[in-house]
CSV table of C-alpha atoms in Angstrom, one decimal:
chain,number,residue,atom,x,y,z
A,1,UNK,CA,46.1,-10.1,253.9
A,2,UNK,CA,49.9,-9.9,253.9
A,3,UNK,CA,50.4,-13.4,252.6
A,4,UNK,CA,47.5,-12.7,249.7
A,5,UNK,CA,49.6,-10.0,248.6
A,6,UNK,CA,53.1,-11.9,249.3
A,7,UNK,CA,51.7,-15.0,246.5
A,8,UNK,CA,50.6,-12.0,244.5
A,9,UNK,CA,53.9,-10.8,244.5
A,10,UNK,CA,55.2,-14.2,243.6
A,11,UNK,CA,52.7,-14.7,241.2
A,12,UNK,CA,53.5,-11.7,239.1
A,13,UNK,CA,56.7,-12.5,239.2
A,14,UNK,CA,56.4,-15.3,237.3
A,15,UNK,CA,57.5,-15.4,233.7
A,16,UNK,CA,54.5,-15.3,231.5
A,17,UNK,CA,54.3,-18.1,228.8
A,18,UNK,CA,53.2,-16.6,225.5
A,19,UNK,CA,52.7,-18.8,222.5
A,20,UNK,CA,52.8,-17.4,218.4
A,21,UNK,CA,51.0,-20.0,216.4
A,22,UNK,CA,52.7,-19.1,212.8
A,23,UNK,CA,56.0,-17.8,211.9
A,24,UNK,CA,56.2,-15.6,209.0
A,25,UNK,CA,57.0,-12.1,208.8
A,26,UNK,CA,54.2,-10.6,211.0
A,27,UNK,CA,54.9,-13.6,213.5
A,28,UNK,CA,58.6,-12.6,213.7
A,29,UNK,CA,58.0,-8.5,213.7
A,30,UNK,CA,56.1,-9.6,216.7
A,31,UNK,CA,58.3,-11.9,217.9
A,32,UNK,CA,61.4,-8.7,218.0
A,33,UNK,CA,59.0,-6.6,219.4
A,34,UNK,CA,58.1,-9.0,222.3
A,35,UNK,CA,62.2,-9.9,222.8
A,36,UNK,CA,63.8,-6.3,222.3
A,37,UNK,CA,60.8,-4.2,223.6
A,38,UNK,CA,59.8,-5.0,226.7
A,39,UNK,CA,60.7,-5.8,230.5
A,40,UNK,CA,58.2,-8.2,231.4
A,41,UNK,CA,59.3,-11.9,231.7
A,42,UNK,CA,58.4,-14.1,229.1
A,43,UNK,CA,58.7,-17.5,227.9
A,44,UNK,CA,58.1,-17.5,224.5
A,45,UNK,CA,57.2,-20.4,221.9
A,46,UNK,CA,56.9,-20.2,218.0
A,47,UNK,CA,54.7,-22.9,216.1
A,48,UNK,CA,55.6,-23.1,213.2
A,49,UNK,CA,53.8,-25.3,210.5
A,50,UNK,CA,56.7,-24.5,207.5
A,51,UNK,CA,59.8,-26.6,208.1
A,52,UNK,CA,61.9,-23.2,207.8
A,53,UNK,CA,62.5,-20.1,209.4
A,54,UNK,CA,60.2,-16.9,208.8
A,55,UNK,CA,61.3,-15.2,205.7
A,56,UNK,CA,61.0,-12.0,203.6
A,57,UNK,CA,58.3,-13.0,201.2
A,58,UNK,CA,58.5,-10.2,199.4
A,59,UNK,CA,61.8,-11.1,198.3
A,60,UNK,CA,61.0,-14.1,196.9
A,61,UNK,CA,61.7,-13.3,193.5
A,62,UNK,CA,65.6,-12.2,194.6
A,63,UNK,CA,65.5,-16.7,195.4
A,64,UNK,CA,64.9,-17.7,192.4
A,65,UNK,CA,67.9,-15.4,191.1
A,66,UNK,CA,70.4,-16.7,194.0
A,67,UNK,CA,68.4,-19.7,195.1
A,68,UNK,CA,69.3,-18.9,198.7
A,69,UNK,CA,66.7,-19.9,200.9
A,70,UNK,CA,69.1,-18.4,204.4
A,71,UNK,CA,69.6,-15.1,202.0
A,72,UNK,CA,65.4,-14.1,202.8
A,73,UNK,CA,65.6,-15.5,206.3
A,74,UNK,CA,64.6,-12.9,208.7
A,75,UNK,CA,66.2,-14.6,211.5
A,76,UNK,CA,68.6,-17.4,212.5
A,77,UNK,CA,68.4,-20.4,215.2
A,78,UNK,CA,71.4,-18.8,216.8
A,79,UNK,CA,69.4,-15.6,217.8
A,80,UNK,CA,66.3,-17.3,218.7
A,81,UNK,CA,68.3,-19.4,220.9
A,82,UNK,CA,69.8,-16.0,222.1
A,83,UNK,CA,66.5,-14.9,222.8
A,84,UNK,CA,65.4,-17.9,224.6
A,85,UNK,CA,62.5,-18.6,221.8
A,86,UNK,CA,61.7,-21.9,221.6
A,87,UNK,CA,60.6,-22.9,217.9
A,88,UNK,CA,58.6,-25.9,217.5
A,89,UNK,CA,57.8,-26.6,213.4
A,90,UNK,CA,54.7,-28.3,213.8
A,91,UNK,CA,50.6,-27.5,212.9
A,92,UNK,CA,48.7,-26.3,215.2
A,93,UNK,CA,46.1,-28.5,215.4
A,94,UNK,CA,43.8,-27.8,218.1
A,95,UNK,CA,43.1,-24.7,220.6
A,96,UNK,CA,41.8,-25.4,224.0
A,97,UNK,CA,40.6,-21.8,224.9
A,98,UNK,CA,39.3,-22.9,228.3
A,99,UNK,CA,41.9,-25.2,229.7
A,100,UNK,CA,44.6,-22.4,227.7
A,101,UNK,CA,46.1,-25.2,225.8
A,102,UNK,CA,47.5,-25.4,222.1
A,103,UNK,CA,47.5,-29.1,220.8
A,104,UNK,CA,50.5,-29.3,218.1
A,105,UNK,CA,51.3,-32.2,215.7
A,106,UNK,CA,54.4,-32.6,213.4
A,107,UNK,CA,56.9,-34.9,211.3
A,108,UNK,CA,58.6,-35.5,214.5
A,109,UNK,CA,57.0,-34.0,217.5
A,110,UNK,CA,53.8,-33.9,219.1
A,111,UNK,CA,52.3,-32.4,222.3
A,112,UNK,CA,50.2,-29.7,224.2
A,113,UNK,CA,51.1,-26.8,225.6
A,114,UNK,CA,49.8,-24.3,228.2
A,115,UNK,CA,49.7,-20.5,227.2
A,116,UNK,CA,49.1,-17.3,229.2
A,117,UNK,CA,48.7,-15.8,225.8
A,118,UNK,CA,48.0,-16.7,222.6
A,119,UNK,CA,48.9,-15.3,219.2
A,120,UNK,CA,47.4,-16.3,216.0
A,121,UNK,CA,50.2,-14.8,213.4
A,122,UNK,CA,48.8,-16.9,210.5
């Protein structure tokens, strides 16, 4: 019984790997909430199928004025990296509920990934 409850231990003490298939504002409000609002230990990716960072859609109309695309970002590389997100912009492309899997293809990378958790934030 003592070494059940000693893996158990170990076990929950293990970070736990969440993946947020899509990237816009509701993927990064959850994304802040996740980094700034909590204790547990998490290793978080970000799929991202738009070759850019999440933005302030609702600003869009401010672009076409300033035609600043890093003026509506709603976050940088340097503060996912800070975070210890790791974004991957790539689709998505298939979701292995029972293995807990995501399949993702892009321009320039390709692979699978297990989750513990999964977000859909499309």
């Amino acid at each position: 019984d003592r070494f059940r409850a000693m893996d158990s231990l170990s076990l929950m003490s293990l970070p736990k790997r969440v993946v947020i298939v899509g990237y816009g504002p509701v993927g990064h409000i959850l994304l802040e909430h996740l980094v700034d609002g909590t204790e547990l230990a998490l290793e978080i990716t970000v799929i991202c199928e738009e070759p850019r960072l999440a933005y302030n859609r609702v600003a869009m109309t401010s672009y076409f004025q300033h035609r600043s695309p890093e003026e509506l970002a709603m976050a940088s590389m340097e503060w996912l990296e800070e975070k210890n997100v790791q974004l991957i912009f790539a689709r998505a492309s298939c979701i292995k509920r029972a293995q807990k899997r995501v399949v993702y293809e892009g321009a320039n990378v390709s692979g699978e990934m297990e989750y513990d958790e999964l977000v859909l934030a499309t």
